[in-house]
Amino acid sequence: MSHRMTKANLNPSEIEIDVTWEDQQKINTFGRLANRVVELEEEIAKAKEDKNKLTDALEEIILSDDVKYLVGEVFVDVEGDDAEKMLEDEKLNLDKQVSIKEAELKKIQDTSKQLKAALYLKFGKNINLD
Amino acid sequence: MSKTTGSGYLSQGFDDSYVNPRGIPRAIFIDNVEQYVSSKVEDITNVEPIQRVLQDQHSKYAMMEVRLVNNRQNLKQKVPEIEKTLKAVRLLKEKYEADETVKTHYQLSDNIYVKAELKKNDKVALWLGANVMVEYSFDEAIKLLESSLESATNGLEQTYEDYAFLKDQKTTTEVNMSRVHNFGVKKRQELKNKK
């Protein structure tokens, strides 16, 4: 019993490796995680950018007594100190989101690395995971 | 505040007994290519009919994928929009309870903002879509928005689950395709060598 697999069109004559259900599950998981990594990276970049904007805003309003703060779609008059607090809150919120996402990303990257090593070990050049 | 949606399915995957609630069909895993091919075609050196079926399956999965990705994108935008509205209503309520006047600049048209003062006011009108706007008390409005937020978040969770499952089926099909293809090549080569 011999079946083989490649993801790309490799020379089939050199391939004599069984693909088991466990292998298939590893390949599937690897694919899923790769997808999640892209999404997480985008979300983290977006959150960091938003945080920078908030930091800029904080610097700008340091001397202001009166601030127009965007809530929903209208600008609301807010006192300087309150506005600072609101910005700080939003920043903290973003920080929390970023650290949750970064933790998930780290975990996923570790798992991916292990899967990749295991799959390359078994399939060698017959699989392309990059 | 939205939590990390669907990542559970994305990172943990699915049990063998999992059935997708939205009816995404499972792709079979070919345990033994030789047996599989001989059960499908008479001449095992000609795997083309099988490849066509697999290709067809693959494009169906790819089509579903496009739909799901769009869905997810829509919901991902919807959630922060509802959160934004909720925040505005909460502010109005706060100001009302503190007996304060809300001074705002609101957008009159694209580049024009005008001043408005909201004197003591305990109602808010929500745009429900389809040219309908309904007036609510603050608490009713908050309740309504919270329930839309919940359903959007659940919807997002669902698309993540579906997407994760679909992705597995698509990958399995891709692997099936190359295994069947390689089997065909090998058999044809063996045939040639015998001659």
mmCIF file of C-alpha atoms in Angstrom:
data_model
loop_
_atom_site.group_PDB
_atom_site.id
_atom_site.type_symbol
_atom_site.label_atom_id
_atom_site.label_comp_id
_atom_site.label_asym_id
_atom_site.label_seq_id
_atom_site.Cartn_x
_atom_site.Cartn_y
_atom_site.Cartn_z
ATOM 1 C CA MET A 1 0.000 0.000 0.000
ATOM 2 C CA SER A 2 1.579 3.197 -1.036
ATOM 3 C CA HIS A 3 0.144 6.592 -1.632
ATOM 4 C CA ARG A 4 1.837 9.860 -1.892
ATOM 5 C CA MET A 5 1.122 13.465 -1.605
ATOM 6 C CA THR A 6 2.449 16.770 -2.723
ATOM 7 C CA LYS A 7 0.997 20.192 -2.484
ATOM 8 C CA ALA A 8 2.837 21.338 -5.542
ATOM 9 C CA ASN A 9 3.648 19.386 -8.643
ATOM 10 C CA LEU A 10 6.746 17.621 -7.548
ATOM 11 C CA ASN A 11 8.342 14.670 -9.150
ATOM 12 C CA PRO A 12 5.977 11.874 -8.131
ATOM 13 C CA SER A 13 8.425 9.095 -8.787
ATOM 14 C CA GLU A 14 10.467 9.919 -5.728
ATOM 15 C CA ILE A 15 7.508 10.028 -3.416
ATOM 16 C CA GLU A 16 6.472 6.971 -1.494
ATOM 17 C CA ILE A 17 4.936 8.266 1.678
ATOM 18 C CA ASP A 18 1.606 7.434 3.282
ATOM 19 C CA VAL A 19 -0.679 10.241 4.257
ATOM 20 C CA THR A 20 -2.522 9.234 7.380
ATOM 21 C CA TRP A 21 -5.563 10.894 8.876
ATOM 22 C CA GLU A 22 -3.278 12.343 11.568
ATOM 23 C CA ASP A 23 -1.090 13.893 8.881
ATOM 24 C CA GLN A 24 -4.122 15.303 7.165
ATOM 25 C CA GLN A 25 -5.287 16.857 10.419
ATOM 26 C CA LYS A 26 -1.875 18.408 10.941
ATOM 27 C CA ILE A 27 -1.950 19.877 7.454
ATOM 28 C CA ASN A 28 -5.460 21.217 8.037
ATOM 29 C CA THR A 29 -4.519 22.789 11.344
ATOM 30 C CA PHE A 30 -1.455 24.349 9.795
ATOM 31 C CA GLY A 31 -3.618 25.904 7.093
ATOM 32 C CA ARG A 32 -6.150 27.246 9.561
ATOM 33 C CA LEU A 33 -3.504 28.767 11.780
ATOM 34 C CA ALA A 34 -1.699 30.430 8.893
ATOM 35 C CA ASN A 35 -4.943 32.178 8.140
ATOM 36 C CA ARG A 36 -5.487 33.318 11.688
ATOM 37 C CA VAL A 37 -1.939 34.683 11.852
ATOM 38 C CA VAL A 38 -2.619 37.039 8.962
ATOM 39 C CA GLU A 39 -5.801 38.262 10.573
ATOM 40 C CA LEU A 40 -4.240 38.755 13.990
ATOM 41 C CA GLU A 41 -1.298 40.644 12.556
ATOM 42 C CA GLU A 42 -3.682 42.994 10.784
ATOM 43 C CA GLU A 43 -5.746 43.539 13.905
ATOM 44 C CA ILE A 44 -2.690 44.188 16.048
ATOM 45 C CA ALA A 45 -1.279 46.678 13.550
ATOM 46 C CA LYS A 46 -4.633 48.470 13.422
ATOM 47 C CA ALA A 47 -4.911 48.643 17.218
ATOM 48 C CA LYS A 48 -1.369 49.981 17.519
ATOM 49 C CA GLU A 49 -2.044 52.624 14.936
ATOM 50 C CA ASP A 50 -5.189 53.676 16.796
ATOM 51 C CA LYS A 51 -3.176 53.839 19.988
ATOM 52 C CA ASN A 52 -0.645 56.151 18.376
ATOM 53 C CA LYS A 53 -3.443 58.428 17.305
ATOM 54 C CA LEU A 54 -4.759 58.536 20.847
ATOM 55 C CA THR A 55 -1.288 59.340 22.158
ATOM 56 C CA ASP A 56 -1.005 62.191 19.670
ATOM 57 C CA ALA A 57 -4.428 63.446 20.676
ATOM 58 C CA LEU A 58 -3.448 63.381 24.344
ATOM 59 C CA GLU A 59 -0.422 65.547 23.637
ATOM 60 C CA GLU A 60 -2.479 67.963 21.613
ATOM 61 C CA ILE A 61 -5.108 68.599 24.261
ATOM 62 C CA ILE A 62 -2.771 68.939 27.218
ATOM 63 C CA LEU A 63 -3.206 72.726 27.215
ATOM 64 C CA SER A 64 -6.837 72.849 26.224
ATOM 65 C CA ASP A 65 -9.678 73.493 28.603
ATOM 66 C CA ASP A 66 -12.368 72.713 26.150
ATOM 67 C CA VAL A 67 -12.293 69.774 23.829
ATOM 68 C CA LYS A 68 -14.728 68.552 21.255
ATOM 69 C CA TYR A 69 -14.767 64.823 21.622
ATOM 70 C CA LEU A 70 -16.140 62.558 18.958
ATOM 71 C CA VAL A 71 -18.794 60.282 20.391
ATOM 72 C CA GLY A 72 -20.538 58.188 17.828
ATOM 73 C CA GLU A 73 -20.952 60.663 14.996
ATOM 74 C CA VAL A 74 -21.166 63.955 16.845
ATOM 75 C CA PHE A 75 -18.599 66.083 18.592
ATOM 76 C CA VAL A 76 -19.486 66.683 22.201
ATOM 77 C CA ASP A 77 -18.049 69.521 24.249
ATOM 78 C CA VAL A 78 -15.974 68.007 27.003
ATOM 79 C CA GLU A 79 -13.734 69.612 29.598
ATOM 80 C CA GLY A 80 -10.018 69.108 29.068
ATOM 81 C CA ASP A 81 -9.511 66.878 32.092
ATOM 82 C CA ASP A 82 -12.470 64.680 31.239
ATOM 83 C CA ALA A 83 -11.296 64.361 27.677
ATOM 84 C CA GLU A 84 -7.870 63.268 28.876
ATOM 85 C CA LYS A 85 -9.462 60.638 31.016
ATOM 86 C CA MET A 86 -11.609 59.413 28.141
ATOM 87 C CA LEU A 87 -8.575 59.136 25.899
ATOM 88 C CA GLU A 88 -6.610 57.308 28.586
ATOM 89 C CA ASP A 89 -9.468 54.851 29.001
ATOM 90 C CA GLU A 90 -9.574 54.138 25.294
ATOM 91 C CA LYS A 91 -5.841 53.661 25.283
ATOM 92 C CA LEU A 92 -5.949 51.186 28.146
ATOM 93 C CA ASN A 93 -8.705 49.346 26.375
ATOM 94 C CA LEU A 94 -6.592 49.062 23.231
ATOM 95 C CA ASP A 95 -3.572 47.951 25.251
ATOM 96 C CA LYS A 96 -5.628 45.161 26.717
ATOM 97 C CA GLN A 97 -6.828 44.067 23.282
ATOM 98 C CA VAL A 98 -3.321 44.149 21.871
ATOM 99 C CA SER A 99 -1.890 42.020 24.648
ATOM 100 C CA ILE A 100 -4.676 39.433 24.299
ATOM 101 C CA LYS A 101 -4.091 39.275 20.554
ATOM 102 C CA GLU A 102 -0.334 39.121 20.872
ATOM 103 C CA ALA A 103 -0.602 36.239 23.325
ATOM 104 C CA GLU A 104 -2.817 34.358 20.893
ATOM 105 C CA LEU A 105 -0.477 35.105 18.017
ATOM 106 C CA LYS A 106 2.517 33.835 19.955
ATOM 107 C CA LYS A 107 0.720 30.609 20.835
ATOM 108 C CA ILE A 108 -0.345 30.051 17.248
ATOM 109 C CA GLN A 109 3.114 30.715 15.898
ATOM 110 C CA ASP A 110 4.599 28.170 18.299
ATOM 111 C CA THR A 111 2.068 25.523 17.300
ATOM 112 C CA SER A 112 2.609 26.278 13.613
ATOM 113 C CA LYS A 113 6.325 25.880 13.993
ATOM 114 C CA GLN A 114 5.906 22.471 15.617
ATOM 115 C CA LEU A 115 3.460 21.318 12.952
ATOM 116 C CA LYS A 116 5.745 22.536 10.218
ATOM 117 C CA ALA A 117 8.712 20.684 11.685
ATOM 118 C CA ALA A 118 6.687 17.476 12.060
ATOM 119 C CA LEU A 119 5.328 17.665 8.518
ATOM 120 C CA TYR A 120 8.658 18.473 6.917
ATOM 121 C CA LEU A 121 10.233 15.631 8.864
ATOM 122 C CA LYS A 122 7.762 13.192 7.379
ATOM 123 C CA PHE A 123 7.233 14.564 3.882
ATOM 124 C CA GLY A 124 10.490 16.369 3.261
ATOM 125 C CA LYS A 125 10.529 18.129 -0.068
ATOM 126 C CA ASN A 126 7.173 16.673 -1.037
ATOM 127 C CA ILE A 127 5.254 19.236 0.885
ATOM 128 C CA ASN A 128 5.399 22.961 0.631
ATOM 129 C CA LEU A 129 4.297 24.865 3.687
ATOM 130 C CA ASP A 130 5.694 28.311 3.008
ATOM 131 C CA MET B 1 -15.893 45.016 24.146
ATOM 132 C CA SER B 2 -15.662 42.119 21.735
ATOM 133 C CA LYS B 3 -13.725 39.034 22.700
ATOM 134 C CA THR B 4 -11.452 37.032 20.460
ATOM 135 C CA THR B 5 -14.057 35.395 18.322
ATOM 136 C CA GLY B 6 -13.934 31.931 16.906
ATOM 137 C CA SER B 7 -10.243 31.497 17.538
ATOM 138 C CA GLY B 8 -11.172 28.425 19.550
ATOM 139 C CA TYR B 9 -12.208 26.621 16.403
ATOM 140 C CA LEU B 10 -9.382 28.109 14.414
ATOM 141 C CA SER B 11 -6.733 26.826 16.767
ATOM 142 C CA GLN B 12 -8.317 23.656 18.152
ATOM 143 C CA GLY B 13 -10.039 22.308 15.082
ATOM 144 C CA PHE B 14 -12.930 19.883 15.012
ATOM 145 C CA ASP B 15 -13.739 16.427 16.358
ATOM 146 C CA ASP B 16 -14.400 13.642 13.886
ATOM 147 C CA SER B 17 -18.028 13.682 15.028
ATOM 148 C CA TYR B 18 -18.500 17.413 14.412
ATOM 149 C CA VAL B 19 -21.371 18.270 12.091
ATOM 150 C CA ASN B 20 -21.513 21.824 10.787
ATOM 151 C CA PRO B 21 -24.782 23.471 11.916
ATOM 152 C CA ARG B 22 -24.986 25.418 8.638
ATOM 153 C CA GLY B 23 -24.686 22.234 6.617
ATOM 154 C CA ILE B 24 -21.207 22.597 5.157
ATOM 155 C CA PRO B 25 -20.483 19.073 3.920
ATOM 156 C CA ARG B 26 -17.443 17.198 5.130
ATOM 157 C CA ALA B 27 -14.820 16.270 2.533
ATOM 158 C CA ILE B 28 -13.895 12.613 2.721
ATOM 159 C CA PHE B 29 -10.364 11.718 3.610
ATOM 160 C CA ILE B 30 -8.960 9.084 1.263
ATOM 161 C CA ASP B 31 -7.502 6.402 3.460
ATOM 162 C CA ASN B 32 -6.074 4.273 0.687
ATOM 163 C CA VAL B 33 -5.729 5.850 -2.734
ATOM 164 C CA GLU B 34 -5.449 2.582 -4.635
ATOM 165 C CA GLN B 35 -8.650 1.203 -3.133
ATOM 166 C CA TYR B 36 -10.393 4.496 -3.624
ATOM 167 C CA VAL B 37 -9.398 4.810 -7.264
ATOM 168 C CA SER B 38 -10.316 1.220 -8.105
ATOM 169 C CA SER B 39 -13.731 1.702 -6.519
ATOM 170 C CA LYS B 40 -14.361 4.678 -8.799
ATOM 171 C CA VAL B 41 -12.894 3.805 -12.178
ATOM 172 C CA GLU B 42 -12.291 0.630 -14.216
ATOM 173 C CA ASP B 43 -8.896 1.611 -15.528
ATOM 174 C CA ILE B 44 -6.796 2.817 -12.596
ATOM 175 C CA THR B 45 -4.244 4.459 -14.879
ATOM 176 C CA ASN B 46 -6.928 6.913 -15.909
ATOM 177 C CA VAL B 47 -7.788 9.013 -12.857
ATOM 178 C CA GLU B 48 -9.216 11.921 -14.790
ATOM 179 C CA PRO B 49 -12.902 11.333 -13.928
ATOM 180 C CA ILE B 50 -12.016 11.351 -10.224
ATOM 181 C CA GLN B 51 -9.961 14.481 -10.639
ATOM 182 C CA ARG B 52 -12.895 16.208 -12.272
ATOM 183 C CA VAL B 53 -15.171 15.370 -9.354
ATOM 184 C CA LEU B 54 -12.582 16.593 -6.854
ATOM 185 C CA GLN B 55 -11.984 19.755 -8.826
ATOM 186 C CA ASP B 56 -15.692 20.413 -8.832
ATOM 187 C CA GLN B 57 -15.866 19.915 -5.087
ATOM 188 C CA HIS B 58 -12.916 22.213 -4.638
ATOM 189 C CA SER B 59 -14.515 25.052 -6.554
ATOM 190 C CA LYS B 60 -17.682 24.701 -4.502
ATOM 191 C CA TYR B 61 -15.674 25.054 -1.327
ATOM 192 C CA ALA B 62 -13.821 28.018 -2.807
ATOM 193 C CA MET B 63 -17.116 29.712 -3.621
ATOM 194 C CA MET B 64 -18.394 29.225 -0.095
ATOM 195 C CA GLU B 65 -15.134 30.621 1.182
ATOM 196 C CA VAL B 66 -15.595 33.882 -0.711
ATOM 197 C CA ARG B 67 -19.086 34.225 0.692
ATOM 198 C CA LEU B 68 -17.951 33.571 4.238
ATOM 199 C CA VAL B 69 -15.054 35.989 4.037
ATOM 200 C CA ASN B 70 -17.450 38.725 2.856
ATOM 201 C CA ASN B 71 -19.864 37.897 5.637
ATOM 202 C CA ARG B 72 -17.149 38.069 8.198
ATOM 203 C CA GLN B 73 -15.932 41.384 6.872
ATOM 204 C CA ASN B 74 -19.446 42.863 7.085
ATOM 205 C CA LEU B 75 -19.960 41.675 10.622
ATOM 206 C CA LYS B 76 -16.537 42.872 11.671
ATOM 207 C CA GLN B 77 -17.542 46.360 10.584
ATOM 208 C CA LYS B 78 -20.980 46.145 12.089
ATOM 209 C CA VAL B 79 -19.815 45.351 15.597
ATOM 210 C CA PRO B 80 -17.803 48.561 16.180
ATOM 211 C CA GLU B 81 -20.599 50.615 14.620
ATOM 212 C CA ILE B 82 -23.082 49.303 17.141
ATOM 213 C CA GLU B 83 -20.552 49.846 19.917
ATOM 214 C CA LYS B 84 -20.165 53.443 18.795
ATOM 215 C CA THR B 85 -23.903 54.073 18.875
ATOM 216 C CA LEU B 86 -24.179 52.421 22.247
ATOM 217 C CA LYS B 87 -21.484 54.705 23.593
ATOM 218 C CA ALA B 88 -23.323 57.780 22.327
ATOM 219 C CA VAL B 89 -26.613 56.707 23.903
ATOM 220 C CA ARG B 90 -24.880 55.948 27.189
ATOM 221 C CA LEU B 91 -23.354 59.422 27.189
ATOM 222 C CA LEU B 92 -26.753 60.992 26.618
ATOM 223 C CA LYS B 93 -28.197 59.006 29.477
ATOM 224 C CA GLU B 94 -25.340 59.965 31.771
ATOM 225 C CA LYS B 95 -25.764 63.634 30.992
ATOM 226 C CA TYR B 96 -29.494 63.417 31.443
ATOM 227 C CA GLU B 97 -29.130 61.809 34.830
ATOM 228 C CA ALA B 98 -26.525 64.352 35.891
ATOM 229 C CA ASP B 99 -28.952 67.037 34.774
ATOM 230 C CA GLU B 100 -26.444 68.527 32.346
ATOM 231 C CA THR B 101 -26.939 70.099 28.975
ATOM 232 C CA VAL B 102 -25.102 68.346 26.174
ATOM 233 C CA LYS B 103 -23.304 70.754 23.886
ATOM 234 C CA THR B 104 -22.382 69.220 20.576
ATOM 235 C CA HIS B 105 -21.253 69.881 17.093
ATOM 236 C CA TYR B 106 -23.022 67.594 14.747
ATOM 237 C CA GLN B 107 -22.535 67.000 11.084
ATOM 238 C CA LEU B 108 -25.028 68.894 8.991
ATOM 239 C CA SER B 109 -23.545 67.874 5.692
ATOM 240 C CA ASP B 110 -20.233 66.596 4.487
ATOM 241 C CA ASN B 111 -17.951 69.361 5.680
ATOM 242 C CA ILE B 112 -20.246 71.390 7.847
ATOM 243 C CA TYR B 113 -20.615 70.931 11.543
ATOM 244 C CA VAL B 114 -23.094 73.038 13.490
ATOM 245 C CA LYS B 115 -23.624 73.631 17.176
ATOM 246 C CA ALA B 116 -26.497 72.039 18.987
ATOM 247 C CA GLU B 117 -27.482 72.114 22.608
ATOM 248 C CA LEU B 118 -29.498 69.259 23.951
ATOM 249 C CA LYS B 119 -31.577 70.493 26.822
ATOM 250 C CA LYS B 120 -33.018 68.030 29.260
ATOM 251 C CA ASN B 121 -34.206 65.251 27.082
ATOM 252 C CA ASP B 122 -35.001 61.669 27.963
ATOM 253 C CA LYS B 123 -35.637 60.197 24.539
ATOM 254 C CA VAL B 124 -33.413 59.069 21.724
ATOM 255 C CA ALA B 125 -34.357 58.084 18.198
ATOM 256 C CA LEU B 126 -32.678 55.105 16.599
ATOM 257 C CA TRP B 127 -32.410 54.642 12.894
ATOM 258 C CA LEU B 128 -33.659 51.156 12.235
ATOM 259 C CA GLY B 129 -33.068 51.119 8.509
ATOM 260 C CA ALA B 130 -35.602 50.885 5.703
ATOM 261 C CA ASN B 131 -36.448 54.572 6.244
ATOM 262 C CA VAL B 132 -37.730 53.972 9.723
ATOM 263 C CA MET B 133 -36.683 55.784 12.843
ATOM 264 C CA VAL B 134 -38.157 54.983 16.233
ATOM 265 C CA GLU B 135 -38.061 56.944 19.436
ATOM 266 C CA TYR B 136 -36.995 55.101 22.563
ATOM 267 C CA SER B 137 -36.279 55.861 26.169
ATOM 268 C CA PHE B 138 -32.571 55.573 26.958
ATOM 269 C CA ASP B 139 -32.958 52.241 28.693
ATOM 270 C CA GLU B 140 -34.980 50.765 25.861
ATOM 271 C CA ALA B 141 -32.478 52.027 23.319
ATOM 272 C CA ILE B 142 -29.567 50.569 25.256
ATOM 273 C CA LYS B 143 -31.365 47.245 25.575
ATOM 274 C CA LEU B 144 -32.105 47.165 21.861
ATOM 275 C CA LEU B 145 -28.545 48.057 20.910
ATOM 276 C CA GLU B 146 -27.112 45.524 23.307
ATOM 277 C CA SER B 147 -29.213 42.802 21.760
ATOM 278 C CA SER B 148 -28.138 43.775 18.225
ATOM 279 C CA LEU B 149 -24.559 43.812 19.417
ATOM 280 C CA GLU B 150 -24.983 40.344 20.825
ATOM 281 C CA SER B 151 -26.508 38.972 17.650
ATOM 282 C CA ALA B 152 -23.783 40.550 15.521
ATOM 283 C CA THR B 153 -21.111 39.092 17.795
ATOM 284 C CA ASN B 154 -22.751 35.667 17.676
ATOM 285 C CA GLY B 155 -23.001 35.920 13.920
ATOM 286 C CA LEU B 156 -19.320 36.724 13.751
ATOM 287 C CA GLU B 157 -18.534 33.770 15.983
ATOM 288 C CA GLN B 158 -20.526 31.559 13.617
ATOM 289 C CA THR B 159 -18.731 32.741 10.509
ATOM 290 C CA TYR B 160 -15.422 31.984 12.215
ATOM 291 C CA GLU B 161 -16.595 28.488 13.031
ATOM 292 C CA ASP B 162 -17.875 27.930 9.488
ATOM 293 C CA TYR B 163 -14.762 29.372 7.972
ATOM 294 C CA ALA B 164 -12.478 27.183 10.071
ATOM 295 C CA PHE B 165 -14.431 24.074 9.131
ATOM 296 C CA LEU B 166 -14.644 25.009 5.478
ATOM 297 C CA LYS B 167 -10.919 25.661 5.326
ATOM 298 C CA ASP B 168 -10.267 22.126 6.622
ATOM 299 C CA GLN B 169 -12.510 20.617 3.965
ATOM 300 C CA LYS B 170 -10.836 22.638 1.265
ATOM 301 C CA THR B 171 -7.362 21.614 2.376
ATOM 302 C CA THR B 172 -8.414 17.955 2.603
ATOM 303 C CA THR B 173 -9.768 18.166 -0.933
ATOM 304 C CA GLU B 174 -6.537 19.744 -2.141
ATOM 305 C CA VAL B 175 -4.524 16.929 -0.610
ATOM 306 C CA ASN B 176 -6.909 14.382 -2.150
ATOM 307 C CA MET B 177 -6.402 15.984 -5.538
ATOM 308 C CA SER B 178 -2.653 15.747 -5.436
ATOM 309 C CA ARG B 179 -2.682 12.232 -4.047
ATOM 310 C CA VAL B 180 -4.984 11.018 -6.796
ATOM 311 C CA HIS B 181 -2.924 12.864 -9.382
ATOM 312 C CA ASN B 182 0.325 11.332 -8.151
ATOM 313 C CA PHE B 183 -1.240 7.900 -8.068
ATOM 314 C CA GLY B 184 -2.245 8.273 -11.702
ATOM 315 C CA VAL B 185 1.236 9.373 -12.708
ATOM 316 C CA LYS B 186 2.791 6.459 -10.854
ATOM 317 C CA LYS B 187 0.468 3.898 -12.397
ATOM 318 C CA ARG B 188 1.030 5.207 -15.902
ATOM 319 C CA GLN B 189 4.775 5.094 -15.349
ATOM 320 C CA GLU B 190 4.584 1.511 -14.115
ATOM 321 C CA LEU B 191 2.575 0.599 -17.179
ATOM 322 C CA LYS B 192 5.149 2.213 -19.449
ATOM 323 C CA ASN B 193 8.028 0.408 -17.725
ATOM 324 C CA LYS B 194 6.323 -2.938 -18.219
ATOM 325 C CA LYS B 195 6.062 -2.419 -21.974
#
